[in-house]
PDB file of C-alpha atoms in Angstrom:
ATOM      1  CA  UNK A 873      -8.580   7.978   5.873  1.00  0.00           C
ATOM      2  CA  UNK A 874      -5.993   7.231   8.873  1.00  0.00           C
ATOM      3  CA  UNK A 875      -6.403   7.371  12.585  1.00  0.00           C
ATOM      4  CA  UNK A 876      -6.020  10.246  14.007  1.00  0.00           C
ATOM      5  CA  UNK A 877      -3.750  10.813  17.526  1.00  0.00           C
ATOM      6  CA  UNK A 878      -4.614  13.928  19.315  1.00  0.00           C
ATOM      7  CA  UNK A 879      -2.555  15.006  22.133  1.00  0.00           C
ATOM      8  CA  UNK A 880      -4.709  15.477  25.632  1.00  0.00           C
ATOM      9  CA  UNK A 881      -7.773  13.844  24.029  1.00  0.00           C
ATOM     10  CA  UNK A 882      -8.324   9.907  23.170  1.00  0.00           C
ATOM     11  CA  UNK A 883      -7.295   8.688  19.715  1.00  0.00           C
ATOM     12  CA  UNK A 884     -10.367   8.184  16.875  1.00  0.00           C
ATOM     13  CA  UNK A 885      -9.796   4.768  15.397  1.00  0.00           C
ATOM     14  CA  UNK A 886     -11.773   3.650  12.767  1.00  0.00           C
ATOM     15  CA  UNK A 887     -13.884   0.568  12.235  1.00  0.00           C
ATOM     16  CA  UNK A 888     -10.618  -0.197   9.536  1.00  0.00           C
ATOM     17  CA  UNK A 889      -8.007   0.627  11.595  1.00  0.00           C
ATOM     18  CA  UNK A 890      -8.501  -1.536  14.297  1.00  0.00           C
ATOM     19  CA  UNK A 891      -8.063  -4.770  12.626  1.00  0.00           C
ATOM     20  CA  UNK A 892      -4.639  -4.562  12.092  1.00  0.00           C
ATOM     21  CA  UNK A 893      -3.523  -7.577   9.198  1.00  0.00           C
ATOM     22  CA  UNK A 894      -0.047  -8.514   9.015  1.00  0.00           C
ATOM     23  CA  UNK A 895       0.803  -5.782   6.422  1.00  0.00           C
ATOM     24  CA  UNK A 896       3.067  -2.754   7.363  1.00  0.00           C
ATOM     25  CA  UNK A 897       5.352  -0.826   5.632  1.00  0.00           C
ATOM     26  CA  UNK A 898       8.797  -2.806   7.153  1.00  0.00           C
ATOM     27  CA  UNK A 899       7.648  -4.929   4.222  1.00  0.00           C
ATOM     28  CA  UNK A 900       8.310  -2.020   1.741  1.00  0.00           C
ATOM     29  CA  UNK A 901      12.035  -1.763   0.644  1.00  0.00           C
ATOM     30  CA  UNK A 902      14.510   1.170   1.975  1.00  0.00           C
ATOM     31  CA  UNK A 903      13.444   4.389   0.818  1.00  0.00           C
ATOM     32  CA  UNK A 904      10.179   3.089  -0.852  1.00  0.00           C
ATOM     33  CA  UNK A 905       6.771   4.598  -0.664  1.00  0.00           C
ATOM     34  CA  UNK A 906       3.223   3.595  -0.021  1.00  0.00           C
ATOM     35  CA  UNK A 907       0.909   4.528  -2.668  1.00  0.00           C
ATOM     36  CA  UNK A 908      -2.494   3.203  -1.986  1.00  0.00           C
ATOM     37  CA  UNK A 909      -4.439  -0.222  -1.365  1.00  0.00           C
ATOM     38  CA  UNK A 910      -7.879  -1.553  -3.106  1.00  0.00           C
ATOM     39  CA  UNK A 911      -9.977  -4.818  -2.485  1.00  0.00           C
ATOM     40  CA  UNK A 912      -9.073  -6.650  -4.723  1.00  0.00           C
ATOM     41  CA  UNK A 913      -9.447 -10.830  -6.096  1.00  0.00           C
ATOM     42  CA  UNK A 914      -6.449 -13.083  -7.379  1.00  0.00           C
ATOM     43  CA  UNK A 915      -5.205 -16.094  -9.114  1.00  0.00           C
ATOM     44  CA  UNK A 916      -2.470 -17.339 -10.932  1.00  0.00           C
ATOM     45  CA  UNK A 917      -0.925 -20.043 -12.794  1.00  0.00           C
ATOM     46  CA  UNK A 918       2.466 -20.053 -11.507  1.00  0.00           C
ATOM     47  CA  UNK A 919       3.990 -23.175  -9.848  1.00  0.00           C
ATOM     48  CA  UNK A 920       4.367 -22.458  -5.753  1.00  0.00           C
ATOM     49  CA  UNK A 921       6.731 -22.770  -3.121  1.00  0.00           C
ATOM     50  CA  UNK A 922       6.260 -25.814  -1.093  1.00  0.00           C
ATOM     51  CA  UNK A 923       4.439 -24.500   2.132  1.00  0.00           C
ATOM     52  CA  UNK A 924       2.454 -22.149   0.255  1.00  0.00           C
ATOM     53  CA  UNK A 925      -1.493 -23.368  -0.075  1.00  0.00           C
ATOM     54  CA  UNK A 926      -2.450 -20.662  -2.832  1.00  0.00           C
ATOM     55  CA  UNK A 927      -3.409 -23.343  -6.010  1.00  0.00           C
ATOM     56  CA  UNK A 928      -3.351 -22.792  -9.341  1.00  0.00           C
ATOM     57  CA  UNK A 929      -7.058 -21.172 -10.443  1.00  0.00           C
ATOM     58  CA  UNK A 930      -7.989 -20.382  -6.860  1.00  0.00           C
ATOM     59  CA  UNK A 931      -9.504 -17.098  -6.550  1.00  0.00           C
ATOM     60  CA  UNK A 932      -8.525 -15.125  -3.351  1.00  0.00           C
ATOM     61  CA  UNK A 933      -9.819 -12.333  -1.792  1.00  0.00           C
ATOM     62  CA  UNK A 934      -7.584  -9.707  -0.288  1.00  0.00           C
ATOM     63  CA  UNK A 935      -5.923  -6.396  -0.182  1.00  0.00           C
ATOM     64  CA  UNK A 936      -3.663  -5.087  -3.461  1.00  0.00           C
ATOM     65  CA  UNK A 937      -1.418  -2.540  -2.301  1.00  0.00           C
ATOM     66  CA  UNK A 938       0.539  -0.514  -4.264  1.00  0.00           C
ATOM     67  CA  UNK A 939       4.393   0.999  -3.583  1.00  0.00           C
ATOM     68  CA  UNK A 940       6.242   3.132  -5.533  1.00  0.00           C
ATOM     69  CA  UNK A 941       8.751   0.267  -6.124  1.00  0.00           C
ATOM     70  CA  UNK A 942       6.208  -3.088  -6.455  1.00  0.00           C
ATOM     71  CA  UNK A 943       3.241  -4.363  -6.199  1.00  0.00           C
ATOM     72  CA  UNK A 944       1.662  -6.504  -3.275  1.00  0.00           C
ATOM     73  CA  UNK A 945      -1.432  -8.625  -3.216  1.00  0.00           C
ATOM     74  CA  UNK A 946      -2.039  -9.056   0.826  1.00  0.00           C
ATOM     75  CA  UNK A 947      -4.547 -12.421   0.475  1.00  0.00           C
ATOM     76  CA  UNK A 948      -7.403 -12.481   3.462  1.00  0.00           C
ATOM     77  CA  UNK A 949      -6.860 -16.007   4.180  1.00  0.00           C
ATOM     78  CA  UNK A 950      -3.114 -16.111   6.560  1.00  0.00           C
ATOM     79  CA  UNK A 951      -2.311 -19.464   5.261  1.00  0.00           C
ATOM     80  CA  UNK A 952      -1.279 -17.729   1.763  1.00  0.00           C
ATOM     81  CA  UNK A 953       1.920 -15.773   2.368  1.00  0.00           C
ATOM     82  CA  UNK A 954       1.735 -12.224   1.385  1.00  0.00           C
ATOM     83  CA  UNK A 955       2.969 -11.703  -2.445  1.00  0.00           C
ATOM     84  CA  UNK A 956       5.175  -9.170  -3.773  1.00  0.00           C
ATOM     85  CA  UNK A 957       6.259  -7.901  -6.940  1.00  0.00           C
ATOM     86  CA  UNK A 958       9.323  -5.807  -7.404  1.00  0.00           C
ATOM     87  CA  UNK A 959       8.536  -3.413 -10.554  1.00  0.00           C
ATOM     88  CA  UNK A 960      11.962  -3.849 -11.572  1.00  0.00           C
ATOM     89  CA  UNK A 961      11.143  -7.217 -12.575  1.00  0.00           C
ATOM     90  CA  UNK A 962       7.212  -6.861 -13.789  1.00  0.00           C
ATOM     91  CA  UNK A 963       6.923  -7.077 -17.616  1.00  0.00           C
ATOM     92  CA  UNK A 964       3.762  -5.632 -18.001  1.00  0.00           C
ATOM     93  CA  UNK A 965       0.690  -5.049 -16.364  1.00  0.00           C
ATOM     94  CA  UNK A 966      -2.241  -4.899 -18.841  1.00  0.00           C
ATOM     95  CA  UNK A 967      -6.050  -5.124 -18.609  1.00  0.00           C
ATOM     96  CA  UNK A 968      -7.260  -8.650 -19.669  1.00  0.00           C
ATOM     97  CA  UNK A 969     -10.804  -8.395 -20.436  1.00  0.00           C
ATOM     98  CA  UNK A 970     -11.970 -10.914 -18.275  1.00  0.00           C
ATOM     99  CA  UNK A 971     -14.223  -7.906 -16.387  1.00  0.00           C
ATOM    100  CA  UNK A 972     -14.329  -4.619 -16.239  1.00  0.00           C
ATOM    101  CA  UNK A 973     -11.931  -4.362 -13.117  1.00  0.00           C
ATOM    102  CA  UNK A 974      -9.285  -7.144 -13.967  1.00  0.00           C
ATOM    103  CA  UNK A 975      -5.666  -7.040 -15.238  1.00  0.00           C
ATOM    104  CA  UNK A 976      -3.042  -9.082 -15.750  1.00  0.00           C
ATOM    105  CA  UNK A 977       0.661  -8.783 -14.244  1.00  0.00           C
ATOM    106  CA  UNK A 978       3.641 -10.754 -15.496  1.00  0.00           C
ATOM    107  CA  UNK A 979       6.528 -11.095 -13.787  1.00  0.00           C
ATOM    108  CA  UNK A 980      10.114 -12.767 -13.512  1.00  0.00           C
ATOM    109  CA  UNK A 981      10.427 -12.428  -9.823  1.00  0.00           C
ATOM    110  CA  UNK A 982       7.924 -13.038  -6.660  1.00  0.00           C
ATOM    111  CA  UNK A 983       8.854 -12.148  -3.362  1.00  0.00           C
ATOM    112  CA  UNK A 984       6.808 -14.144  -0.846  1.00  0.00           C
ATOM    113  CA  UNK A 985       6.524 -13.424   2.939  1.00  0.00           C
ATOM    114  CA  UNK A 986       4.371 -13.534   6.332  1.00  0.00           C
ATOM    115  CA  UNK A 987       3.239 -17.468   5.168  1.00  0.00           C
ATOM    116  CA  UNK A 988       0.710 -17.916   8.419  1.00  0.00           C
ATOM    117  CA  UNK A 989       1.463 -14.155   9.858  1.00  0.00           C
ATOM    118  CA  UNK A 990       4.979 -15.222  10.897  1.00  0.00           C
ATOM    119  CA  UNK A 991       7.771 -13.267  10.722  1.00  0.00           C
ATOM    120  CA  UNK A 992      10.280 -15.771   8.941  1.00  0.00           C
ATOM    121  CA  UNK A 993      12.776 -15.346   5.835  1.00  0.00           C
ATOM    122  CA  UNK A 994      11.213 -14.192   2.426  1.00  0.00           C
ATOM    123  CA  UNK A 995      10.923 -16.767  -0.535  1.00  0.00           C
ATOM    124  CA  UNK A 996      12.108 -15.518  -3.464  1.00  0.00           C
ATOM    125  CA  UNK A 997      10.595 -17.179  -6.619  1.00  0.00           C
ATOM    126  CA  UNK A 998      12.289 -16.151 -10.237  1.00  0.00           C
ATOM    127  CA  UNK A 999      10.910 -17.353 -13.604  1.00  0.00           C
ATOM    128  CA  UNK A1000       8.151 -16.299 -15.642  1.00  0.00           C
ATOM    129  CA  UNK A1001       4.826 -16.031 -14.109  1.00  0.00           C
ATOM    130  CA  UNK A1002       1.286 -14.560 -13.933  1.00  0.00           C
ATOM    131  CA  UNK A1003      -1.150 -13.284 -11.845  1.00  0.00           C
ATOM    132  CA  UNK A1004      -4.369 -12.393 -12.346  1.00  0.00           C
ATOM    133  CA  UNK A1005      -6.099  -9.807 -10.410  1.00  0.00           C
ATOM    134  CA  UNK A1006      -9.382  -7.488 -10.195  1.00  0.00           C
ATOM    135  CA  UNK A1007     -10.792  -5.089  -8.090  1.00  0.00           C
ATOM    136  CA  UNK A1008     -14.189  -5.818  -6.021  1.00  0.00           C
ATOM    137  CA  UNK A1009     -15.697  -2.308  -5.859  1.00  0.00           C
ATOM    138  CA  UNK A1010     -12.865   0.548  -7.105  1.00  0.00           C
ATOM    139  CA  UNK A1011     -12.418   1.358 -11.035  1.00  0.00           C
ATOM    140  CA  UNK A1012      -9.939  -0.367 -12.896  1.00  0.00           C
ATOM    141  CA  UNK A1013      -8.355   3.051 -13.586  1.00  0.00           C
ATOM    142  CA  UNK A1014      -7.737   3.806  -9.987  1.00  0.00           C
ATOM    143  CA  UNK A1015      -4.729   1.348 -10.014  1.00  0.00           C
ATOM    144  CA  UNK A1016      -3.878   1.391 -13.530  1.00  0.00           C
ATOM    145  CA  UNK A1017      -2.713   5.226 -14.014  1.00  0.00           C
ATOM    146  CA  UNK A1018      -0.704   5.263 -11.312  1.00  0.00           C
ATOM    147  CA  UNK A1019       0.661   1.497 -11.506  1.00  0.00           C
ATOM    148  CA  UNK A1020       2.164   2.268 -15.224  1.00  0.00           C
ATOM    149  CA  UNK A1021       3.038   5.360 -13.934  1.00  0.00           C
ATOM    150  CA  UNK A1022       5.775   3.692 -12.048  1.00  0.00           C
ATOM    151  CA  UNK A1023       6.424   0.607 -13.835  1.00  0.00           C
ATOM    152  CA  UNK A1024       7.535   3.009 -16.209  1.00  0.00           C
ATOM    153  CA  UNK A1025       9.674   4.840 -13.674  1.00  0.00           C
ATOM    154  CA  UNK A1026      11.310   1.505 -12.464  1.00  0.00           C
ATOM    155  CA  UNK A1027      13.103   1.012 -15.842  1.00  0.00           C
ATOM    156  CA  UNK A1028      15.057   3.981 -15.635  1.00  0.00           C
ATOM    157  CA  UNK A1029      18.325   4.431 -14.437  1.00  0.00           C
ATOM    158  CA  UNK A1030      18.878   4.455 -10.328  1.00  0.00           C
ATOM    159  CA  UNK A1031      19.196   8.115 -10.129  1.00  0.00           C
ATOM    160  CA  UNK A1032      16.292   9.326 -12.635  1.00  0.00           C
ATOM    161  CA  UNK A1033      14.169   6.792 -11.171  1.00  0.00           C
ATOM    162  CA  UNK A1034      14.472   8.204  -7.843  1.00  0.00           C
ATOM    163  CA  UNK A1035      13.949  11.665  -8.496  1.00  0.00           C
ATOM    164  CA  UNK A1036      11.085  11.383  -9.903  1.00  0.00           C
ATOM    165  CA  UNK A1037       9.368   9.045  -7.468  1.00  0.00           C
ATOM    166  CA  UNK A1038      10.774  11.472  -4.795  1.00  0.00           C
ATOM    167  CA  UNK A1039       8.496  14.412  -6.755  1.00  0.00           C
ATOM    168  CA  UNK A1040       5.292  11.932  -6.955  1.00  0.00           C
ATOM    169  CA  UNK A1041       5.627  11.509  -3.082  1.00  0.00           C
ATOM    170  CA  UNK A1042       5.971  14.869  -2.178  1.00  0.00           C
ATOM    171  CA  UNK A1043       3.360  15.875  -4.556  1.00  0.00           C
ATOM    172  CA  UNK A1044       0.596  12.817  -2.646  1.00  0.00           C
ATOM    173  CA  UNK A1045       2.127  15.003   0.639  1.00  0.00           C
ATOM    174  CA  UNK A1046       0.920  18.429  -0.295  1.00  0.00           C
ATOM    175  CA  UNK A1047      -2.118  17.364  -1.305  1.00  0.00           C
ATOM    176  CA  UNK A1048      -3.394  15.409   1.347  1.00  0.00           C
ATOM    177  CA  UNK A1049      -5.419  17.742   3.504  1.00  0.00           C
ATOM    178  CA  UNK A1050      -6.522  17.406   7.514  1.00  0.00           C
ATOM    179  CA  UNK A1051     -10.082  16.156   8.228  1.00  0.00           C
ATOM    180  CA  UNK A1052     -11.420  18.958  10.510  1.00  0.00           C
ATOM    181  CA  UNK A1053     -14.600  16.617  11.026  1.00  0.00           C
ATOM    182  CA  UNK A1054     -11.979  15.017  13.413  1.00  0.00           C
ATOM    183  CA  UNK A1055     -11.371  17.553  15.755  1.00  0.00           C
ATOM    184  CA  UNK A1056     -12.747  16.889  19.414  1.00  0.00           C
ATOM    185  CA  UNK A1057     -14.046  20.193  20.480  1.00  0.00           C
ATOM    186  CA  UNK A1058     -17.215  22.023  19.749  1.00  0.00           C
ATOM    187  CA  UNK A1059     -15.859  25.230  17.916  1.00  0.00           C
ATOM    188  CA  UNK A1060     -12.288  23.972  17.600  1.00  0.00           C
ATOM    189  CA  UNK A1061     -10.030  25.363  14.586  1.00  0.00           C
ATOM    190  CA  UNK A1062      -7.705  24.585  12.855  1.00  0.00           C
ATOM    191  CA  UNK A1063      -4.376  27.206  13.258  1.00  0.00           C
ATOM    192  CA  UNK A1064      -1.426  25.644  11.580  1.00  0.00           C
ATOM    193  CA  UNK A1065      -1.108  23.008   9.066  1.00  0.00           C
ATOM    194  CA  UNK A1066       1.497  21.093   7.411  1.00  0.00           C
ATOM    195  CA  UNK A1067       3.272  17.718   6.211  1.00  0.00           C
ATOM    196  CA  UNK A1068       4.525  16.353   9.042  1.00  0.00           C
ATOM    197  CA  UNK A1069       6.038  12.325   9.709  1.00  0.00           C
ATOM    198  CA  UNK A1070       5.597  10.526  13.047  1.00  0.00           C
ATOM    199  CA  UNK A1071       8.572   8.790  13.372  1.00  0.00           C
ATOM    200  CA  UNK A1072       9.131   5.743  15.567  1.00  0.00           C
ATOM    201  CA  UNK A1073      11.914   2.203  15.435  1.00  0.00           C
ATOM    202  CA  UNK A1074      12.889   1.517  12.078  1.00  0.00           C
ATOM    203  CA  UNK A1075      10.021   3.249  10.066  1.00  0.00           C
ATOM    204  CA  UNK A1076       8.559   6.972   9.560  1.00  0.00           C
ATOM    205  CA  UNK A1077       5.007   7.369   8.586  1.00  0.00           C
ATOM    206  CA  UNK A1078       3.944  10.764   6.459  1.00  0.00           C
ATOM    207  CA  UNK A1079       1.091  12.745   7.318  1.00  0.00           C
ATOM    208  CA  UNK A1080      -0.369  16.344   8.202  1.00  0.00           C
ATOM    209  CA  UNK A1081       0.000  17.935  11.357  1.00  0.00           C
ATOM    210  CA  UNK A1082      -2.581  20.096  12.959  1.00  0.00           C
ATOM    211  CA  UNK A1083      -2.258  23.001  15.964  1.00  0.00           C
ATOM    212  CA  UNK A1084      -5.706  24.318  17.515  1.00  0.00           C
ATOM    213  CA  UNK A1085      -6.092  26.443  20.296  1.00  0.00           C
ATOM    214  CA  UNK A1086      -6.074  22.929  22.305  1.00  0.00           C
ATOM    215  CA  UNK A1087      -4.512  20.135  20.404  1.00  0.00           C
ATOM    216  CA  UNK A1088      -2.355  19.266  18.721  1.00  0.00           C
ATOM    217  CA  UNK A1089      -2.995  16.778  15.949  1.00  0.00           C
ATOM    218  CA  UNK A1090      -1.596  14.024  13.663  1.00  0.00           C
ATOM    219  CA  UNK A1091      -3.505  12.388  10.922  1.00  0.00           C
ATOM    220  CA  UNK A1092      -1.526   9.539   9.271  1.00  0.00           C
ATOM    221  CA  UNK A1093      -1.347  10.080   5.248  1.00  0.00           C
ATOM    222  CA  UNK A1094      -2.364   6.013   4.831  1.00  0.00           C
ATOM    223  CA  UNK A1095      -4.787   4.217   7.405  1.00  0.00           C
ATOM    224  CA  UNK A1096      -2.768   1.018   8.259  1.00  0.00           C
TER     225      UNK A1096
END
């Protein structure tokens, strides 16, 4: 659930909200699309970058975040940079029955940023690698449907691929719906809805758009 700005009345922020990590969608690529996000643990075997303190067989805790052109594992601890997986160059992504909740994802490219928080030049790792993951409290399913969904989209060509990532977004848009428990006065409705984006420097962000007979409304689609 996002934040929610209303003009001529103070912003709700939730608990989530206002511990912002280093994640934000500048880190997605030009024209790409924010999905959704999970707790989630990893590890890997893959050989790293000097600089980067993430072992081989350490399990991390962090966020997994999901675009519709890669996949990112956001690790808790800021010494880790964050890690990111193009789709274009993931091989598969299949459950590994370690657990219930885990997969496995094997790529051929790893796109490493935000080592310490910083704002420096991404790493780019090629070669054959893989990662490990699981979710801490979400079904497996949750990321798996919609994963494949476009991994299987990102080997198409340019154009197709596009199109029909542009119909999944819109689709996430129309069916994200206002939380009227949000609204700041007793008796206050709702008048007008609809999609909306707040746009600011370098970045929109999509959401709904509410008009009451006092306020006016935004309610970001992802809380970030």
């Amino acid at each position: 659930m996002g934040s929610i700005a209303a003009i001529g009345a103070p912003p709700f922020r939730s608990k989530a909200s206002t511990k912002r990590g280093r994640f934000n969608f500048l880190l997605l690529d030009e024209g790409e699309s924010y999905v959704d996000d999970w707790v989630a643990t990893g590890t890997h075997n893959a050989t790293c970058p000097s600089g980067d303190t993430w072992t081989t067989g350490t399990k991390l805790k962090g966020r997994l975040r999901l675009g519709s052109r890669s996949v990112i594992f956001d690790p808790d601890d800021l010494r880790v940079p964050i890690y990111k997986f193009p789709l274009g160059d993931v091989e598969s992504i299949e459950e590994n029955g370690l657990s219930d909740s885990g997969f496995t994802l094997s790529t051929t490219k790893v796109i490493q940023c935000k080592l310490h928080g910083r704002d420096a030049p991404y790493v780019v790792a090629k070669g054959a690698r893989t990662f490990c993951f699981a979710l801490v409290y979400a079904p497996l399913a949750h990321f798996m449907a919609p994963a494949r969904q476009r991994l299987a989209l990102s080997k198409l060509a340019a154009h197709e691929r596009d199109a029909a990532l542009q119909v999944l977004a819109r689709r996430m848009e129309d069916d994200f719906r206002f939380d009227t428990s949000r609204l700041v006065g007793p008796g206050e409705r709702a008048e007008w809805e609809a999609p909306a984006q707040q746009v600011a420097p370098l970045l929109s962000e999509l959401g709904r758009l509410v008009v009451t007979g006092e306020r006016v409304y935004f309610q970001p689609l992802h809380n970030l």
